[in-house]
XYZ file of C-alpha atoms in Angstrom:
495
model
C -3.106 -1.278 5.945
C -1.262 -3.131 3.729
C 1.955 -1.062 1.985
C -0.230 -2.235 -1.598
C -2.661 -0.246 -0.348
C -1.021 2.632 0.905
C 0.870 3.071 -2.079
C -2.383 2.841 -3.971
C -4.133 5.478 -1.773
C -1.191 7.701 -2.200
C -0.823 7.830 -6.061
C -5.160 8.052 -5.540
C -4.133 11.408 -4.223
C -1.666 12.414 -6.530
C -4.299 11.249 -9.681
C -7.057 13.377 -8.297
C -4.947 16.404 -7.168
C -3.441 16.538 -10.918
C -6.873 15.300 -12.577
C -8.702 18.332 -10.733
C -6.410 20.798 -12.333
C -6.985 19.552 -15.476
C -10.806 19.455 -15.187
C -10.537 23.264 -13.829
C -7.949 25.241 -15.331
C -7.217 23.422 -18.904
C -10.325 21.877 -20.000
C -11.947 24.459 -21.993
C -8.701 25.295 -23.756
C -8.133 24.830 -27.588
C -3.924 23.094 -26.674
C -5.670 19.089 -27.816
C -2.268 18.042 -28.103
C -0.670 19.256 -25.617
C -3.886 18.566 -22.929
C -3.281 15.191 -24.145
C 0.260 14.274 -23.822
C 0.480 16.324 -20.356
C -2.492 14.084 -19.405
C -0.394 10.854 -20.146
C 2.633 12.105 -19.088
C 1.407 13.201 -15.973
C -0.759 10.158 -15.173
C 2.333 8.351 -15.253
C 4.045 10.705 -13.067
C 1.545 10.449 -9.982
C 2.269 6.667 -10.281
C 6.241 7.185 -9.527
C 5.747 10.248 -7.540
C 4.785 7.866 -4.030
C 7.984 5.359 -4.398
C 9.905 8.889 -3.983
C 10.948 9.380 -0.623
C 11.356 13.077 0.486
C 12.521 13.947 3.681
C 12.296 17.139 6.125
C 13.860 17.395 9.079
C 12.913 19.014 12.633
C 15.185 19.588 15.450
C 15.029 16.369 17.455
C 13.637 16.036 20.609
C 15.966 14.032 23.332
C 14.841 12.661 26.673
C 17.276 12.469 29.149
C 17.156 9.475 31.653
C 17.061 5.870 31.820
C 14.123 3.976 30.014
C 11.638 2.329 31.448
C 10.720 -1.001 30.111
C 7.384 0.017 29.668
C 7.867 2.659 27.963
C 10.792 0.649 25.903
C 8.896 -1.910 24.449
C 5.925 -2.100 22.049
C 4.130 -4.860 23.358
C 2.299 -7.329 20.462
C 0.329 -10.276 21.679
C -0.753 -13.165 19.275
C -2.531 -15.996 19.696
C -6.270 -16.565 19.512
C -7.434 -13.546 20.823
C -5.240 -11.063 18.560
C -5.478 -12.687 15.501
C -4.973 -10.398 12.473
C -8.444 -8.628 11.313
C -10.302 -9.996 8.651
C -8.745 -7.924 5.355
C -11.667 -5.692 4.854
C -10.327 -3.055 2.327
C -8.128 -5.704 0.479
C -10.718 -7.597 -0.483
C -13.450 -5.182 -1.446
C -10.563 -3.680 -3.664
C -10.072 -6.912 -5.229
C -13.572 -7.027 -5.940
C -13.905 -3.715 -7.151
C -11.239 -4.476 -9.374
C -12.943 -7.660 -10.962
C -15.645 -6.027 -11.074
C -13.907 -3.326 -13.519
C -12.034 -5.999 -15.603
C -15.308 -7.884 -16.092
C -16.890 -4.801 -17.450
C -13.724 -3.825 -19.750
C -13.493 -8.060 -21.037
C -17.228 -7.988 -22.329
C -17.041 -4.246 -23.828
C -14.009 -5.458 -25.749
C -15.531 -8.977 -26.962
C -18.213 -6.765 -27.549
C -16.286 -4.345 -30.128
C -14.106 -7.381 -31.356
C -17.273 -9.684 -32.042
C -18.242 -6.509 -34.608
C -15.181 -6.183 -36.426
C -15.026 -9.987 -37.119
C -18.873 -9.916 -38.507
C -17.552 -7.170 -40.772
C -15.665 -7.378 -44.734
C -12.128 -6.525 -44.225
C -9.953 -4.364 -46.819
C -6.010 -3.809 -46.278
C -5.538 -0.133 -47.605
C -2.445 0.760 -48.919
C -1.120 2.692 -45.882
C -1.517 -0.554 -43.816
C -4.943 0.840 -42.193
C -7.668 -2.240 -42.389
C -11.053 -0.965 -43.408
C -13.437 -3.060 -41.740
C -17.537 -2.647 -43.952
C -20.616 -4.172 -42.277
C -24.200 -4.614 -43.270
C -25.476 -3.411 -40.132
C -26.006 -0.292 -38.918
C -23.298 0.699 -36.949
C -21.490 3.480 -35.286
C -18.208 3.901 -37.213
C -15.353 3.980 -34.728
C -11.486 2.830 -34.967
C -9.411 0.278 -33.050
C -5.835 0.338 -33.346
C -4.898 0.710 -36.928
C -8.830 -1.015 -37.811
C -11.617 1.394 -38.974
C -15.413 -0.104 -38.609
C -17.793 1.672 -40.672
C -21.034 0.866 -42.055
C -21.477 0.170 -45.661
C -23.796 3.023 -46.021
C -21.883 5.544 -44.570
C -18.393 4.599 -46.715
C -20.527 5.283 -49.843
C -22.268 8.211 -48.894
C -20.416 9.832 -45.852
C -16.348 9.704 -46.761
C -16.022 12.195 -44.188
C -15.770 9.698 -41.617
C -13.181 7.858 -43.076
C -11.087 10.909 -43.102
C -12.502 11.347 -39.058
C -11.050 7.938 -38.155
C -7.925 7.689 -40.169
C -7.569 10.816 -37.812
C -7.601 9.063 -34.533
C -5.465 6.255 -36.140
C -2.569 8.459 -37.609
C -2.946 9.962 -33.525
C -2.396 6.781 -31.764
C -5.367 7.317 -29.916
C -5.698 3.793 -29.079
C -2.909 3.942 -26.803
C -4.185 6.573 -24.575
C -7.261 4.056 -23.756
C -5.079 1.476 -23.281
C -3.543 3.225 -20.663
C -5.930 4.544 -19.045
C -7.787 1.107 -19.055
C -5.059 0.151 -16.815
C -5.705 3.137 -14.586
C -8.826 2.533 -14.471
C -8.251 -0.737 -13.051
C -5.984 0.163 -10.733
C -8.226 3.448 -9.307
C -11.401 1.950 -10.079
C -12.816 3.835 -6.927
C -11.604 7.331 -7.458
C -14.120 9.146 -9.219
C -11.841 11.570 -10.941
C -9.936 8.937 -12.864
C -13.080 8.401 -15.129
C -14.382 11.872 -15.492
C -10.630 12.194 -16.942
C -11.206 9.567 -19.030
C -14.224 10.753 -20.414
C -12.571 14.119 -20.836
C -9.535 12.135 -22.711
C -11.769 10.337 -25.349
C -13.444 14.304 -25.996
C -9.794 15.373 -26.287
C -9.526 12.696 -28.745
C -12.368 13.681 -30.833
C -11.582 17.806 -30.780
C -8.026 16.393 -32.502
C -9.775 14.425 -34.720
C -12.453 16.795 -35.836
C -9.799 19.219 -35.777
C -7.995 17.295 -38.678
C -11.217 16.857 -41.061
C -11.680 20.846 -40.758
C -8.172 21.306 -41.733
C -8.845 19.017 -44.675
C -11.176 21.588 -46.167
C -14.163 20.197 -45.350
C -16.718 23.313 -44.185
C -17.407 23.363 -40.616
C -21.009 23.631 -41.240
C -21.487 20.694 -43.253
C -19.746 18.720 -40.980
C -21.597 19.808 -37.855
C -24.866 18.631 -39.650
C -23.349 15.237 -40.586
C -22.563 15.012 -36.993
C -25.954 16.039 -35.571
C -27.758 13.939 -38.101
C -25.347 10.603 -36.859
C -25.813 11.444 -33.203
C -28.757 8.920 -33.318
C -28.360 5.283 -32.548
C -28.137 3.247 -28.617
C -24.845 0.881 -29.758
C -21.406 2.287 -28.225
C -18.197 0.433 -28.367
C -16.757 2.349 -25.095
C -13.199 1.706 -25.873
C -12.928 2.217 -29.033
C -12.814 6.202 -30.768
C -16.028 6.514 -32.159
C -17.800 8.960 -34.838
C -20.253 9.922 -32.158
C -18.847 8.645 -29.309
C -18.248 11.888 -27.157
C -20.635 14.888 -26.485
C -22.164 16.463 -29.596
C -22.693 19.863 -28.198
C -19.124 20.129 -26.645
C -17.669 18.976 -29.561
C -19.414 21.780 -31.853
C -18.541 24.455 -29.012
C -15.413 23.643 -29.704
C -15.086 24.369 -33.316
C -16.730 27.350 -32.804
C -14.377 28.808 -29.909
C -11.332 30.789 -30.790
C -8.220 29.842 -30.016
C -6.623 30.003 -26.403
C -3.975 32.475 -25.864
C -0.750 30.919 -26.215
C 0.513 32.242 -22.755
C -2.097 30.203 -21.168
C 0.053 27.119 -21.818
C 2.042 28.265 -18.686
C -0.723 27.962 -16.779
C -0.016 23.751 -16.797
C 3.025 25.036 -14.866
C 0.774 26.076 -11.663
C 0.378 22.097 -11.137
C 3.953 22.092 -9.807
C 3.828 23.671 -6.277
C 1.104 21.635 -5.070
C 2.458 18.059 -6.438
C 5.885 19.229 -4.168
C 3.646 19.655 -1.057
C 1.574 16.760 -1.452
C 4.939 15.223 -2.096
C 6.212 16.441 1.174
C 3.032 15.379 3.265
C 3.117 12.002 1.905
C 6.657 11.700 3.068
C 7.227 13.161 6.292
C 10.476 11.720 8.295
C 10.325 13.935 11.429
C 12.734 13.382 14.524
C 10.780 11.822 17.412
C 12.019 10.381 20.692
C 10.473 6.576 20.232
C 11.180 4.846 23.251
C 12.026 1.224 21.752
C 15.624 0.184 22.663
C 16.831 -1.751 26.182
C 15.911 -0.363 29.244
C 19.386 0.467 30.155
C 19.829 2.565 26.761
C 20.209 6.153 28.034
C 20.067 9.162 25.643
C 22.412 12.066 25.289
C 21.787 15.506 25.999
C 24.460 16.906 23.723
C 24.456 16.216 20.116
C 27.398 14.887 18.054
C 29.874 17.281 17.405
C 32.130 14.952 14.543
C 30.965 13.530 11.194
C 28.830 10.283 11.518
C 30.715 7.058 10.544
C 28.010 5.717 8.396
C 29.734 1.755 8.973
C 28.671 2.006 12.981
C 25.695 0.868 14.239
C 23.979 3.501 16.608
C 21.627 2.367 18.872
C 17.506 3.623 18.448
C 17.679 5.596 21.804
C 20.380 7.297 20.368
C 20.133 8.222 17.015
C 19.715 11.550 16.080
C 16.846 11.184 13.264
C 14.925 7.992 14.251
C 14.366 5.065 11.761
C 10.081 4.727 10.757
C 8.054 2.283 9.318
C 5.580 3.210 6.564
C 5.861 6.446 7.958
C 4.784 6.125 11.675
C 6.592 4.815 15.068
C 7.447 1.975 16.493
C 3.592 0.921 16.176
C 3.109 0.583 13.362
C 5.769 -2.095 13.210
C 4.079 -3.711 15.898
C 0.433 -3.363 13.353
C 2.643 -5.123 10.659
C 4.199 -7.549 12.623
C 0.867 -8.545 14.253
C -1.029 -9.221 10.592
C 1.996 -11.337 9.534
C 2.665 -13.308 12.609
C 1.349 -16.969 13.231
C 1.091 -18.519 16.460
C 2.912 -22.212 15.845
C 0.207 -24.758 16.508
C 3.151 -27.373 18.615
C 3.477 -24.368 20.708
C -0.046 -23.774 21.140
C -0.894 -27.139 21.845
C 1.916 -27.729 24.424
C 0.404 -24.344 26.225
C 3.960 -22.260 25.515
C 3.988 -18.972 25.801
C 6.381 -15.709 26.451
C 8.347 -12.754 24.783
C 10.540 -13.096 22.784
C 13.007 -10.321 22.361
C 14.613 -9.716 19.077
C 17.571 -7.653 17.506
C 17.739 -6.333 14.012
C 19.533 -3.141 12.233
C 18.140 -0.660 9.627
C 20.647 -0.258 7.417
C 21.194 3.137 5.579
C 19.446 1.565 2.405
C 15.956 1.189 4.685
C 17.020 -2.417 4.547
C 16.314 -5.058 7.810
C 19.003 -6.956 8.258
C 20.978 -8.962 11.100
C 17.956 -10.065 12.828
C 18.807 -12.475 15.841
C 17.485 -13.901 18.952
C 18.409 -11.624 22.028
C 16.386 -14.080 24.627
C 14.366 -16.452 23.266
C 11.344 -18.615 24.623
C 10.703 -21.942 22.529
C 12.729 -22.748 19.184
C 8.893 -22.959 17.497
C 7.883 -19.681 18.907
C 11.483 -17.812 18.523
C 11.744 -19.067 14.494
C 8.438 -17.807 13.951
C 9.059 -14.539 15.025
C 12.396 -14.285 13.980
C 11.124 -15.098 10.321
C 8.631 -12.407 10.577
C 10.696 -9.917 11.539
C 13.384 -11.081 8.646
C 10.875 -10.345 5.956
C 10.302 -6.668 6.925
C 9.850 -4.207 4.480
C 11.807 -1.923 4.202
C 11.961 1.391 6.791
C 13.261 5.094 5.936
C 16.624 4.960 7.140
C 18.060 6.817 10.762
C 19.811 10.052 10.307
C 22.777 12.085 12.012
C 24.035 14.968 10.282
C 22.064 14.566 7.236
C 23.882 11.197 6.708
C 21.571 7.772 6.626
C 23.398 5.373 9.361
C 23.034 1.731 10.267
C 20.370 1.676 13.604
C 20.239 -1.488 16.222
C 16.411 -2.035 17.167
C 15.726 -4.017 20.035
C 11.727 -5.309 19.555
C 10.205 -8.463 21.657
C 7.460 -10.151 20.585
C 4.662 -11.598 23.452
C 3.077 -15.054 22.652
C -0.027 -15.214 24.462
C -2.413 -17.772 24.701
C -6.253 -16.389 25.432
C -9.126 -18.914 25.684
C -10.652 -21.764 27.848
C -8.204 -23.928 26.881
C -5.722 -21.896 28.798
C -7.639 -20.609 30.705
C -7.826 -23.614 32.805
C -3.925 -24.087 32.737
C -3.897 -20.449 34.237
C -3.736 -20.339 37.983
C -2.374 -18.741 41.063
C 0.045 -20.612 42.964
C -0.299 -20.128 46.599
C 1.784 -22.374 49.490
C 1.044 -21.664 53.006
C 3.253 -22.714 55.949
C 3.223 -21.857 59.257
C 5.539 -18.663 58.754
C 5.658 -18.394 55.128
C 2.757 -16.886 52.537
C 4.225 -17.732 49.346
C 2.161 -16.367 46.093
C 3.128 -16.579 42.404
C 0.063 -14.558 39.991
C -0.286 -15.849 36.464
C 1.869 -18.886 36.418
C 1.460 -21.962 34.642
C -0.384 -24.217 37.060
C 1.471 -27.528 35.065
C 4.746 -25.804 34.923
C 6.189 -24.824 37.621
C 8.739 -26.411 39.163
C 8.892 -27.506 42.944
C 12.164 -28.363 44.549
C 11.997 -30.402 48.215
C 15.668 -30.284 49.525
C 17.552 -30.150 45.889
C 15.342 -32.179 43.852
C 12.472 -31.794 41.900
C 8.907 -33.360 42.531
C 6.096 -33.927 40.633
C 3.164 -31.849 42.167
C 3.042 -29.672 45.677
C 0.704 -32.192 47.060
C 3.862 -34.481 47.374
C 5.084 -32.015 49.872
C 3.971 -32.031 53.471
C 3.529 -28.614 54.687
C 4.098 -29.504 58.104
C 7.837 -30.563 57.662
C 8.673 -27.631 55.651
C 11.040 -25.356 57.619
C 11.294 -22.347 54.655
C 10.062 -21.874 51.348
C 11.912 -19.296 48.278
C 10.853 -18.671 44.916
C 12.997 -17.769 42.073
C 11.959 -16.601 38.955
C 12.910 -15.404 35.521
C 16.613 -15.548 34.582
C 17.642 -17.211 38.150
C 14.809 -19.561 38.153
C 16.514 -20.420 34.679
C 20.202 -20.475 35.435
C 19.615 -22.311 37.995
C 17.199 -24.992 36.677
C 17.735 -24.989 33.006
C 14.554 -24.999 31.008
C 12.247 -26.429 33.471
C 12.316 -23.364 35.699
C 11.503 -20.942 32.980
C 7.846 -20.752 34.698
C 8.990 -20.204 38.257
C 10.761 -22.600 41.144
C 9.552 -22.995 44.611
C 11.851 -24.599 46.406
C 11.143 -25.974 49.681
C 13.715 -26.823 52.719
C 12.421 -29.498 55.409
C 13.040 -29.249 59.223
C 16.133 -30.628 60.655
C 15.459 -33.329 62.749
């Protein structure tokens, strides 16, 4: 998963965690304006709330002993056969998200194809007072109030309904949660919330036109009488836009106890602990450093020097990626890395082993080349690795310290291509059974008394008095580059 995405699901959590509060505890209450600006205000809050990074700490667990290199290295393979996955969730967000901003582009051409049909007025407080012919739905936009004709001249009440939601700024709380929308199109709680924001919007407003003088009972006839009609502009605040029957409830219920404000104070606790489950950095012996990297049983007694790099194995609090182990590195590194086509064509493979340090900012930095394979294949994962995000820092003490990771990188090629480059080497002499598994039929080298040849059917087995092999770093040091995939070299009689 994509850090987009996980960021996304996270703040998900926090929305419906706060939203669900809301819809349980505060929803009935007579606080409009204060439901209203906690709503915003706390909206915005669940979208900082996952780019915190809170930390708890357990007592580490060491392991004593020498690594072993299986254990030391997460192993990632590219090439044709691990190629990264097909980006499932990202695109059926992306969709899901068009989908949304299609909807929200034709509602508002929708609302501003009306107000353009209309007569417009500038009032003296800078409000424009949009008339139509038509028989419309009065509603407001910004500082723009749509009304019919009709109802201006024989329903003023209105007028004083909308210049309500104006004088509120009610337009900005849709245009945020537009954008919410948008964002959480697939949580179901962020538009019951906004359906419960708009209703907020319209207990304020009615709220206003009571306190005008107008008698309650009056009004809630105007309103049942207007409830009629199909045409809704759902962004805009409309006359009879949200529920009729909560909307008279309301004006009928008594005030909520002032205490019960507190109660928006219960939300607290659980935003902490989702806070803390989101962010756990827990001390766990991940076994990716050298082989010869041997942990300490004793913990260090003296203040950390925060300038010295410690190595993984080491470290008291270990360095994480997105949360998780050395894996999910490996996951990340895997759906960014390319296998470079020279390379692929020319058969290369190998590991390449890298070296990089999380610095106490979460920061990758001093990536280098510990043993490389092929300058195509070493720059590509070198650049990779470069462009890490960043990782939660390595502790000791309490105190964020600069950590060496050691991480290779295996470049295997899967697939008949290769698969008919792939072969077991065997040479049989009279007293020798040489065997080399899983070499490069085309690359390795044979040696007949010091010097190379081109092909082991140059070599007469007969005349052959011993046979070695040499591999790996000898093969290399001896041979250069053209012994990286294994020397036999063979030693004739003497006659």
């Amino acid at each position: 998963m994509t850090p987009f995405l996980l960021y996304i699901g996270r703040s998900s959590l926090y929305l419906a965690l706060f939203y669900a509060f809301f819809l349980l505890v505060m929803r009935r209450t007579t606080f409009f304006r204060l439901n209203r600006i906690l709503l915003l205000v706390g909206t915005v809050a669940c979208f900082l709330l996952p780019l915190l990074r809170l930390r708890t700490v357990e007592v580490p667990f060491l392991m004593v002993g020498p690594l072993t290199e299986a254990a030391s290295e997460p192993v990632l393979t590219a090439g044709p056969s691990a190629s990264s996955p097909f980006p499932y969730l990202e695109l059926l967000y992306i969709l899901g998200f068009l989908a949304v901003l299609g909807w929200t582009a034709v509602a508002m051409a929708r609302m501003y194809r009306t107000i353009r049909k209309g007569a417009a007025t500038r009032l003296e407080d800078g409000t424009r007072l949009v008339l139509t012919e038509a028989d419309v739905p009065s509603f407001s936009w910004g500082r723009t109030i749509v009304m019919s004709r009709k109802d201006a001249e024989q329903n003023p009440v209105i007028r004083l309904h909308e210049d309500a939601h104006i004088r509120k700024a009610h337009t900005l709380d849709i245009l945020l949660f537009t954008a919410v929308t948008l964002v959480h199109w697939f949580n179901p709680l962020v538009w019951i919330t906004l359906s419960e924001l708009k209703l907020l919007h319209e207990y304020e407003a009615d709220d206003a036109v009571l306190n005008h003088g107008i008698d309650a009972t009056q009004y809630q006839l105007l309103l049942v009488r207007k409830a009629v009609g199909d045409k809704r502009f759902t962004l805009a605040n409309g006359f009879q836009h949200a529920k009729l029957k909560n909307r008279i409830d309301m004006m009928l219920q008594a005030p909520s106890s002032g205490w019960k404000r507190l109660s928006w104070l219960a939300i607290l606790p659980f935003l902490a602990g989702t806070m803390f489950l989101c962010n756990p950095v827990r001390a766990k012996v991940v076994s990716a450093d050298l082989p010869e990297t041997v942990l300490s049983e004793t913990a260090p007694t003296a203040l950390p020097d925060t300038t010295k790099v410690i190595p993984f194995a080491t470290v008291e609090v270990k360095p994480t990626f997105n949360g998780g182990t050395a894996n999910e590195f490996s996951k990340w590194v895997n759906e960014n890395l390319k296998y470079p086509q020279a390379a692929k064509d020319a058969g290369i493979q190998g590991r390449v082993t890298l070296q990089f340090t999380v610095y106490p900012d979460g920061s990758v930095r001093d990536t280098k080349v510990l043993r490389g394979v092929n300058p195509d294949l070493d720059a590509e994962a070198l650049r990779v690795v470069s462009a890490s995000p960043d990782w939660t820092p390595g502790y000791v003490k309490g105190e964020p310290v600069k950590v060496t990771y050691t991480f290779p990188v295996i470049f295997r090629l899967n697939g008949d291509k290769n698969e008919q480059k792939t072969a077991s080497i065997r040479v049989t002499g009279e007293a020798n059974d040489v065997f080399i598994r899983g070499a490069l039929a085309d690359s390795v080298l044979f040696v007949l008394d010091g010097k190379p040849v081109p092909s082991r059917k140059d070599i007469d087995l007969e005349t052959i008095e011993s046979i070695q092999v040499l591999k790996d770093e000898k093969a290399i040091e001896k041979y250069g580059e053209k012994g990286r995939y294994g020397v036999i070299e063979f030693t004739s009689k003497k006659q």
